XYZ file of C-alpha atoms in Angstrom:
565
model
C 153.004 -223.230 68.171
C 153.491 -220.285 65.843
C 151.562 -217.059 66.170
C 149.848 -217.918 62.876
C 148.562 -221.122 64.447
C 147.222 -219.170 67.435
C 145.447 -216.785 65.093
C 143.891 -219.746 63.308
C 142.541 -221.254 66.519
C 141.348 -217.832 67.751
C 139.496 -217.321 64.470
C 137.843 -220.742 64.736
C 136.941 -220.103 68.390
C 135.476 -216.674 67.647
C 133.437 -217.989 64.740
C 132.206 -220.851 66.902
C 131.056 -218.506 69.686
C 129.225 -216.267 67.221
C 127.554 -219.267 65.612
C 126.498 -220.609 69.012
C 125.047 -217.224 69.986
C 123.116 -217.012 66.711
C 121.790 -220.543 67.223
C 120.772 -220.047 70.861
C 119.180 -216.610 70.450
C 117.979 -216.848 66.849
C 117.333 -220.429 65.716
C 116.543 -222.292 68.940
C 113.651 -220.004 70.029
C 111.990 -220.720 66.654
C 112.485 -224.475 66.883
C 111.828 -225.299 70.534
C 108.033 -225.180 71.194
C 108.454 -224.224 74.846
C 110.206 -221.017 73.812
C 107.265 -220.044 71.615
C 104.376 -220.259 74.074
C 102.546 -217.113 75.119
C 101.681 -218.490 78.551
C 103.071 -216.792 81.643
C 102.300 -216.730 85.331
C 101.018 -213.360 86.497
C 99.944 -211.807 89.796
C 96.357 -210.577 89.965
C 94.440 -208.892 92.758
C 91.185 -210.533 93.735
C 87.979 -208.849 94.816
C 88.948 -209.546 98.432
C 92.211 -207.622 98.011
C 94.453 -210.700 97.938
C 97.313 -211.172 95.474
C 97.452 -214.519 93.685
C 99.417 -216.044 90.826
C 97.516 -217.290 87.783
C 98.444 -218.737 84.429
C 97.721 -216.069 81.839
C 98.609 -215.088 78.294
C 101.050 -212.395 77.224
C 99.315 -209.609 75.332
C 100.509 -208.152 72.038
C 102.003 -204.695 71.772
C 99.744 -201.787 70.920
C 100.687 -199.801 67.787
C 102.283 -197.142 70.023
C 104.280 -199.746 71.983
C 105.339 -201.445 68.740
C 106.590 -198.113 67.430
C 108.536 -197.677 70.658
C 110.097 -201.111 70.250
C 111.248 -200.135 66.786
C 112.789 -196.954 68.194
C 114.422 -199.004 70.973
C 115.984 -201.257 68.329
C 116.897 -198.410 65.990
C 118.644 -196.384 68.683
C 120.662 -199.393 69.861
C 119.275 -199.462 73.414
C 119.615 -203.244 73.445
C 123.379 -202.975 72.937
C 123.751 -202.086 76.615
C 120.473 -203.146 78.262
C 119.489 -206.771 78.655
C 115.955 -208.113 78.974
C 116.441 -211.371 80.790
C 116.284 -212.249 84.510
C 118.303 -215.351 85.275
C 117.113 -217.852 87.932
C 119.637 -216.991 90.645
C 119.071 -215.197 93.951
C 121.035 -212.063 93.085
C 118.998 -211.570 89.923
C 115.570 -212.133 91.414
C 116.200 -209.896 94.434
C 117.507 -207.137 92.198
C 115.083 -207.198 89.281
C 112.075 -209.366 90.121
C 110.649 -212.756 88.996
C 112.744 -214.864 86.657
C 112.093 -214.648 82.931
C 109.494 -216.930 81.376
C 109.395 -217.934 77.720
C 105.868 -216.629 77.180
C 106.985 -213.064 77.840
C 108.712 -213.055 74.431
C 105.822 -214.453 72.387
C 105.461 -211.127 70.581
C 109.191 -210.377 70.360
C 110.771 -211.303 67.061
C 113.649 -210.839 66.994
C 114.332 -211.272 70.696
C 116.269 -208.461 72.348
C 117.795 -210.434 75.217
C 121.258 -208.870 75.015
C 123.964 -209.876 77.504
C 126.208 -206.877 78.175
C 124.326 -205.135 81.004
C 126.380 -201.978 80.794
C 123.051 -200.437 81.742
C 120.425 -201.982 84.053
C 118.314 -204.914 82.932
C 114.977 -203.651 81.592
C 112.820 -206.774 81.623
C 111.065 -205.565 84.784
C 111.254 -201.782 84.278
C 107.548 -201.348 83.506
C 105.864 -199.027 86.062
C 109.020 -198.808 88.146
C 109.306 -195.158 87.114
C 106.787 -192.604 85.892
C 106.669 -191.473 82.271
C 108.156 -188.153 83.413
C 111.218 -189.910 84.864
C 111.870 -191.726 81.584
C 111.508 -188.532 79.569
C 113.944 -186.672 81.836
C 116.317 -189.627 81.552
C 116.293 -189.498 77.755
C 116.885 -185.751 77.748
C 119.916 -186.016 80.025
C 120.643 -189.193 82.028
C 123.139 -187.318 84.204
C 120.300 -185.252 85.627
C 119.265 -188.391 87.480
C 122.531 -190.280 87.757
C 125.716 -188.169 87.565
C 127.925 -191.157 86.757
C 125.708 -192.514 83.955
C 127.453 -193.305 80.661
C 124.208 -193.379 78.691
C 124.186 -190.880 75.805
C 121.574 -188.142 75.557
C 118.718 -188.676 73.097
C 117.826 -185.045 72.459
C 116.814 -185.805 68.870
C 113.703 -187.523 70.239
C 112.399 -184.178 71.541
C 110.607 -181.247 69.994
C 112.751 -178.332 71.136
C 114.171 -176.672 73.037
C 112.323 -173.526 71.965
C 112.707 -170.123 73.585
C 109.563 -168.471 74.906
C 109.079 -165.298 76.919
C 107.027 -165.207 80.108
C 104.315 -162.520 79.961
C 101.400 -161.386 82.105
C 98.027 -162.094 80.511
C 94.797 -160.085 80.687
C 93.760 -161.893 83.887
C 96.993 -161.016 85.635
C 98.409 -164.530 85.415
C 101.868 -165.404 84.143
C 101.683 -167.111 80.789
C 103.779 -167.371 77.623
C 104.068 -165.068 74.659
C 102.114 -166.139 71.585
C 104.500 -167.128 68.819
C 104.304 -169.705 66.018
C 106.097 -172.181 68.304
C 103.946 -171.624 71.395
C 100.767 -171.688 69.322
C 101.803 -175.114 68.073
C 102.255 -176.386 71.632
C 99.377 -174.575 73.350
C 95.848 -173.396 72.657
C 95.644 -169.827 73.916
C 91.871 -169.781 73.401
C 91.243 -172.922 75.467
C 89.427 -172.864 78.810
C 91.508 -175.859 79.909
C 94.649 -174.692 81.675
C 97.940 -176.474 82.167
C 99.994 -175.324 85.158
C 103.725 -175.470 84.430
C 106.762 -174.895 86.648
C 110.221 -174.413 85.084
C 113.313 -175.618 86.916
C 115.930 -173.182 88.224
C 117.584 -172.993 84.771
C 114.312 -172.178 83.018
C 113.905 -175.592 81.361
C 110.234 -176.481 80.982
C 108.732 -179.718 79.661
C 105.180 -179.616 78.295
C 103.479 -182.947 79.132
C 100.198 -182.249 77.328
C 99.546 -180.099 74.265
C 96.579 -177.956 73.314
C 95.904 -176.218 76.656
C 96.299 -172.681 77.976
C 99.726 -172.305 79.683
C 100.048 -170.877 83.193
C 103.537 -170.433 84.656
C 103.391 -171.230 88.369
C 106.359 -170.600 90.689
C 105.004 -170.258 94.267
C 108.433 -170.753 95.855
C 110.411 -168.767 93.265
C 111.401 -171.970 91.498
C 112.413 -169.778 88.546
C 112.817 -165.989 88.461
C 113.858 -165.435 84.847
C 111.787 -163.955 82.029
C 112.363 -166.595 79.357
C 111.998 -170.394 79.347
C 113.251 -173.236 77.183
C 110.279 -175.365 76.056
C 110.480 -179.090 75.371
C 107.868 -181.555 74.159
C 107.988 -185.255 73.311
C 108.045 -186.493 69.727
C 105.834 -189.393 68.648
C 108.924 -191.638 68.704
C 109.671 -190.695 72.303
C 106.073 -191.287 73.369
C 106.226 -194.723 71.790
C 109.569 -195.529 73.384
C 108.282 -194.663 76.859
C 105.109 -196.693 76.246
C 107.262 -199.682 75.222
C 109.407 -199.437 78.354
C 106.322 -199.273 80.568
C 105.106 -202.498 78.955
C 108.209 -204.502 79.875
C 107.448 -206.912 82.707
C 103.738 -206.115 82.788
C 102.937 -209.553 81.347
C 103.616 -210.766 84.904
C 100.825 -208.602 86.317
C 101.092 -207.028 89.763
C 104.256 -208.937 90.656
C 105.775 -205.804 92.186
C 103.138 -205.858 94.935
C 104.517 -209.247 96.015
C 108.175 -208.324 95.504
C 109.717 -208.924 98.917
C 112.574 -206.349 98.700
C 109.998 -203.605 98.094
C 107.673 -204.680 100.925
C 110.114 -203.647 103.622
C 108.367 -202.210 106.694
C 109.699 -200.263 109.663
C 108.196 -198.397 112.589
C 109.348 -196.369 115.585
C 112.949 -196.222 114.379
C 115.197 -193.397 115.500
C 118.894 -193.446 114.581
C 121.059 -191.216 116.823
C 122.441 -188.168 115.107
C 125.920 -188.675 113.706
C 128.010 -186.039 111.923
C 129.892 -188.815 110.139
C 126.643 -190.270 108.828
C 125.394 -186.817 107.816
C 128.569 -186.308 105.761
C 128.113 -189.705 104.127
C 124.440 -188.935 103.532
C 125.395 -185.723 101.717
C 127.495 -187.739 99.256
C 124.678 -190.267 98.752
C 122.188 -187.443 98.222
C 124.386 -185.750 95.614
C 124.647 -188.963 93.633
C 121.118 -190.344 93.994
C 118.667 -187.599 94.953
C 119.900 -184.180 93.861
C 118.671 -184.503 90.266
C 115.025 -184.360 91.354
C 115.036 -182.837 94.842
C 117.636 -180.156 94.111
C 120.891 -179.163 95.755
C 119.069 -177.306 98.537
C 116.400 -179.993 98.918
C 113.707 -177.644 97.611
C 112.242 -180.136 95.135
C 113.506 -178.128 92.190
C 116.374 -180.181 90.819
C 117.233 -180.184 87.102
C 114.864 -183.096 86.372
C 111.946 -181.398 88.162
C 111.260 -179.560 84.882
C 109.780 -182.832 83.581
C 107.733 -183.694 86.688
C 104.755 -181.408 86.385
C 102.084 -183.618 87.967
C 104.027 -185.247 90.825
C 106.553 -182.663 91.958
C 109.597 -183.955 93.891
C 109.297 -183.475 97.667
C 110.439 -180.082 98.955
C 112.268 -181.037 102.158
C 112.719 -177.417 103.202
C 108.993 -177.149 103.979
C 109.067 -179.955 106.540
C 105.940 -181.677 105.177
C 106.002 -185.445 104.562
C 103.037 -187.405 103.227
C 103.819 -190.993 104.123
C 104.163 -191.850 107.790
C 102.758 -193.944 110.608
C 102.969 -191.085 113.068
C 99.725 -189.158 113.794
C 98.385 -186.385 111.589
C 100.416 -183.211 112.063
C 103.506 -185.055 113.315
C 106.868 -185.339 111.625
C 107.705 -188.851 110.401
C 110.219 -190.982 112.263
C 113.226 -192.678 110.675
C 111.209 -195.831 110.046
C 108.710 -193.895 107.942
C 111.461 -192.272 105.860
C 113.292 -195.586 105.487
C 110.121 -197.275 104.283
C 109.471 -194.563 101.681
C 113.043 -194.560 100.373
C 113.194 -198.353 100.196
C 109.830 -198.868 98.543
C 109.710 -195.713 96.462
C 106.479 -193.895 95.688
C 104.562 -195.934 93.118
C 103.327 -194.122 90.051
C 105.759 -191.225 90.456
C 109.364 -190.473 89.514
C 110.502 -191.686 92.966
C 111.755 -195.256 92.370
C 112.425 -197.943 94.921
C 115.927 -197.851 96.405
C 115.954 -201.377 97.834
C 119.249 -202.032 96.038
C 120.970 -199.172 97.868
C 122.952 -200.398 100.917
C 121.079 -199.892 104.174
C 123.865 -197.674 105.505
C 123.415 -195.334 102.529
C 119.662 -195.137 103.074
C 120.027 -194.397 106.789
C 122.773 -191.844 106.121
C 120.730 -189.911 103.562
C 117.873 -189.795 106.085
C 120.244 -188.093 108.527
C 121.220 -185.550 105.870
C 117.575 -184.815 105.037
C 116.592 -184.463 108.696
C 119.451 -182.378 110.012
C 120.502 -180.328 106.974
C 117.769 -180.024 104.346
C 114.540 -180.034 106.375
C 114.899 -176.496 107.679
C 113.246 -173.110 107.347
C 116.143 -170.742 106.595
C 114.103 -167.568 106.153
C 116.013 -166.296 109.182
C 119.565 -167.085 108.118
C 120.913 -166.374 111.593
C 118.543 -168.834 113.264
C 117.269 -171.577 110.924
C 114.366 -173.687 112.148
C 115.162 -177.429 111.917
C 111.851 -179.261 111.891
C 113.098 -182.620 113.105
C 114.945 -180.972 116.012
C 112.185 -178.589 117.067
C 109.301 -180.990 116.419
C 110.318 -184.547 117.353
C 108.173 -187.274 115.831
C 105.287 -188.477 117.953
C 104.745 -192.136 118.759
C 103.447 -194.022 115.713
C 99.929 -195.371 115.506
C 99.531 -199.046 116.318
C 98.434 -201.141 113.365
C 97.461 -204.653 114.358
C 96.829 -207.669 112.178
C 94.088 -207.064 109.633
C 90.863 -209.051 109.813
C 90.519 -211.967 107.423
C 89.189 -210.874 104.037
C 85.625 -211.751 103.108
C 82.939 -210.587 100.715
C 80.924 -209.279 103.661
C 83.868 -207.185 104.821
C 84.340 -205.663 101.361
C 80.639 -204.850 101.173
C 80.890 -203.215 104.589
C 83.774 -201.170 103.202
C 81.559 -200.024 100.346
C 79.140 -198.618 102.910
C 82.011 -196.920 104.745
C 83.131 -195.406 101.421
C 79.726 -193.807 101.035
C 79.474 -192.681 104.656
C 82.943 -191.089 104.645
C 82.142 -189.415 101.293
C 85.306 -190.757 99.650
C 83.399 -190.567 96.367
C 83.367 -186.771 96.465
C 87.023 -186.724 95.382
C 87.750 -190.248 94.136
C 84.476 -190.750 92.274
C 81.850 -193.468 92.580
C 84.083 -196.001 90.874
C 87.339 -194.800 92.443
C 88.789 -193.370 89.211
C 89.659 -189.989 90.748
C 86.834 -188.221 88.931
C 84.644 -187.136 91.820
C 82.642 -183.911 91.871
C 85.327 -182.182 93.985
C 88.285 -183.517 91.991
C 88.527 -180.561 89.658
C 90.839 -177.866 90.946
C 92.170 -179.648 94.018
C 95.523 -178.248 95.193
C 98.101 -179.165 97.781
C 99.075 -176.798 100.596
C 101.585 -175.076 98.300
C 99.192 -174.356 95.458
C 100.204 -177.120 93.047
C 97.393 -179.091 91.341
C 96.897 -182.507 92.945
C 94.242 -184.728 91.364
C 92.775 -187.493 93.551
C 94.312 -190.924 93.081
C 92.786 -193.251 90.517
C 92.365 -196.237 92.816
C 91.404 -198.618 90.008
C 94.995 -198.755 88.709
C 96.321 -200.410 91.875
C 99.299 -198.016 91.834
C 99.128 -197.024 95.501
C 101.815 -194.494 96.356
C 102.300 -195.544 99.967
C 102.080 -199.299 99.443
C 99.655 -201.897 98.101
C 99.112 -204.020 101.226
C 95.873 -203.687 103.169
C 97.961 -202.399 106.104
C 99.334 -199.627 103.901
C 95.850 -198.545 102.819
C 94.657 -198.659 106.455
C 97.650 -196.529 107.477
C 96.921 -193.908 104.816
C 93.240 -193.738 105.765
C 94.207 -193.392 109.433
C 96.964 -190.781 109.147
C 95.985 -188.899 105.994
C 98.560 -187.385 103.666
C 100.117 -184.216 105.036
C 100.086 -181.231 102.704
C 97.275 -182.658 100.571
C 93.450 -182.572 100.677
C 93.486 -186.202 101.938
C 92.600 -185.936 105.656
C 93.040 -188.366 108.523
C 89.981 -190.493 109.305
C 91.351 -191.826 112.589
C 88.932 -189.761 114.668
C 85.896 -189.909 112.390
C 85.816 -193.535 111.227
C 86.009 -196.462 113.660
C 88.975 -198.817 113.378
C 86.953 -201.797 112.155
C 85.309 -199.577 109.533
C 88.729 -198.385 108.370
C 89.830 -201.987 107.864
C 86.689 -202.669 105.820
C 87.276 -199.486 103.823
C 90.880 -200.522 103.131
C 89.720 -203.846 101.701
C 87.129 -202.080 99.564
C 89.762 -199.690 98.182
C 91.909 -202.684 97.183
C 88.915 -204.355 95.534
C 88.577 -201.419 93.132
C 91.658 -202.662 91.259
C 90.599 -206.326 91.269
C 91.329 -208.277 88.083
C 92.648 -205.182 86.290
C 95.638 -204.831 83.992
C 98.206 -202.813 85.988
C 99.268 -200.792 82.932
C 95.980 -200.018 81.207
C 93.504 -200.465 84.051
C 91.366 -202.560 81.705
C 89.620 -205.721 83.055
C 91.545 -208.947 82.616
C 90.035 -211.763 80.565
C 89.005 -213.920 83.508
C 85.462 -215.281 83.548
C 83.069 -215.474 86.503
C 83.837 -219.074 87.489
C 87.588 -218.459 87.654
C 87.047 -215.222 89.555
C 84.947 -217.084 92.092
C 87.698 -219.673 92.526
C 90.384 -217.004 92.929
C 88.227 -215.063 95.386
C 88.202 -218.080 97.698
C 90.630 -217.234 100.558
C 91.387 -220.944 100.862
C 92.899 -221.133 97.366
C 96.680 -221.349 97.586
C 98.394 -219.439 94.786
C 101.036 -217.450 96.644
C 103.964 -218.521 94.445
C 104.480 -218.745 90.714
C 104.854 -222.525 90.915
C 101.421 -222.709 92.546
C 99.772 -220.505 89.919
C 96.074 -221.109 89.394
C 95.218 -222.482 85.951
C 92.238 -220.720 84.435
C 89.612 -223.365 83.752
C 87.915 -221.254 81.094
C 91.149 -220.889 79.098
C 90.531 -223.562 76.481
C 92.196 -221.786 73.572
C 95.261 -223.578 72.185
C 98.667 -222.249 73.081
C 99.746 -219.445 70.783
C 103.251 -219.256 69.430
C 105.646 -216.476 68.592
C 105.703 -217.538 64.947
C 101.904 -217.417 64.776
C 101.811 -214.012 66.483
C 104.381 -212.637 64.030
C 102.534 -214.094 61.025
C 99.186 -212.689 62.128
C 100.680 -209.259 62.674
C 102.201 -209.241 59.183
C 99.095 -210.560 57.410
C 100.239 -214.131 56.712
C 97.869 -217.093 57.021
C 99.239 -220.245 58.641
C 98.197 -223.604 57.186
C 98.853 -225.605 60.362
C 96.193 -224.498 62.834
C 97.078 -227.169 65.370
C 100.657 -226.660 66.559
C 102.169 -229.203 68.930
C 101.344 -228.651 72.580
C 104.002 -226.878 74.609
C 105.698 -229.112 77.193
C 104.402 -228.720 80.740
């Protein structure tokens, strides 16, 4: 066969593959009814704190999310990132539940992609905080040194130079210039506390407030900062990313790789593991926590509300050991594996166990030290060994009576003073709360269901029992009886019952279906056993109908064929 013949067959083969791709990803989704349904199975939390799968409907994008999707398409993000979880074990353990057709009801054209040069994004919603995404767009190598993703600096307002000055009240603020007056309101009584990173980079997460530069640990000692703010396009893009996967509800709370638990684990010190942990830390952790472990890495400039942990202070929030004790290896392993929900600390369940254990050794025996006396540093984990962890038994069975008892415990323990009557973090003492290092720390909004230390009733019980070191959240182990703490834990979970995990808004589930889902005897622990809402009598909606409605077209056929079961 001549080389011209080979070229001919290659041309035919290439054209055939392109045609097949166009048919499968462009034509077939418009023709096949099952690919046009808006029905999905989603995880919801009931009023008894249980997690159950239900059949639900994918919601349309908000105008801000739609703008972000347009930016995502315009900037070519879909060239490298896919949005499709295939039904094989490696996929579902890495990303989450397999893709369902209804998730794309409002996506025309579909942005499946296939290259996966970057991670799949179909389940990225609420995996990271907004601050993490913004830092990632400014410079991906802040967070992942070997990333090949380009920087998207054009999506930012700035950087702008601004001098640090001392105001009339003796506080450090910024010089008034046309730029700073556009970003801040120097006559406002509402302050925004900002901490630059070591290079003087400073992201402004909210505009129109009075700026206060706060560096309690000498995070930055210069006299000039570089200000950054997000453009409307960037805000939309982040909102779009946070939407991805949220059609499936609180699936992450049932995601087995992120529910890893450990207790009373101590790995013997190993210099080899410490050396390996240093390499893991440099690649995975340095961008936020800093080279010295002081919580002031390059990306910390973007994390103004949830600062990265400063290991050098020897204070760790999440542990099963008693109040005032250092955590053990099991506590640190649990936090690293699960991540800290609602913050820039993601789950690291994909990281090999050896890497996670090694980085714990590096944190314990190198970073967690007071080096104010250079000749004799104080290593917290050496000088203050972890105490025996608290015992957490099996929780009592959930019931309406138990939740109501928890409501009484909430009142008696005065949880409402900080978290508010409805648990939204707006209590009378919420304003001005600070951690032990002077940084603002608002009480958690418990109605979102984004629990930093875990979303199981055991996790809530643990937090109530041990408190959160370095924060205003105390331990209630000595002041509230164990059975009352269990009831309180169930009540805390009930505050996020039947809520959208992204918006916090109530889900469209009527009283009869709620009553059925609240029944502990109802089995809906897997997607294939999802509860079908009896009140959902509306006909199945289709992608074509959703697109037409959004663009102002009226469809003649109001009775589309039923989607196959």
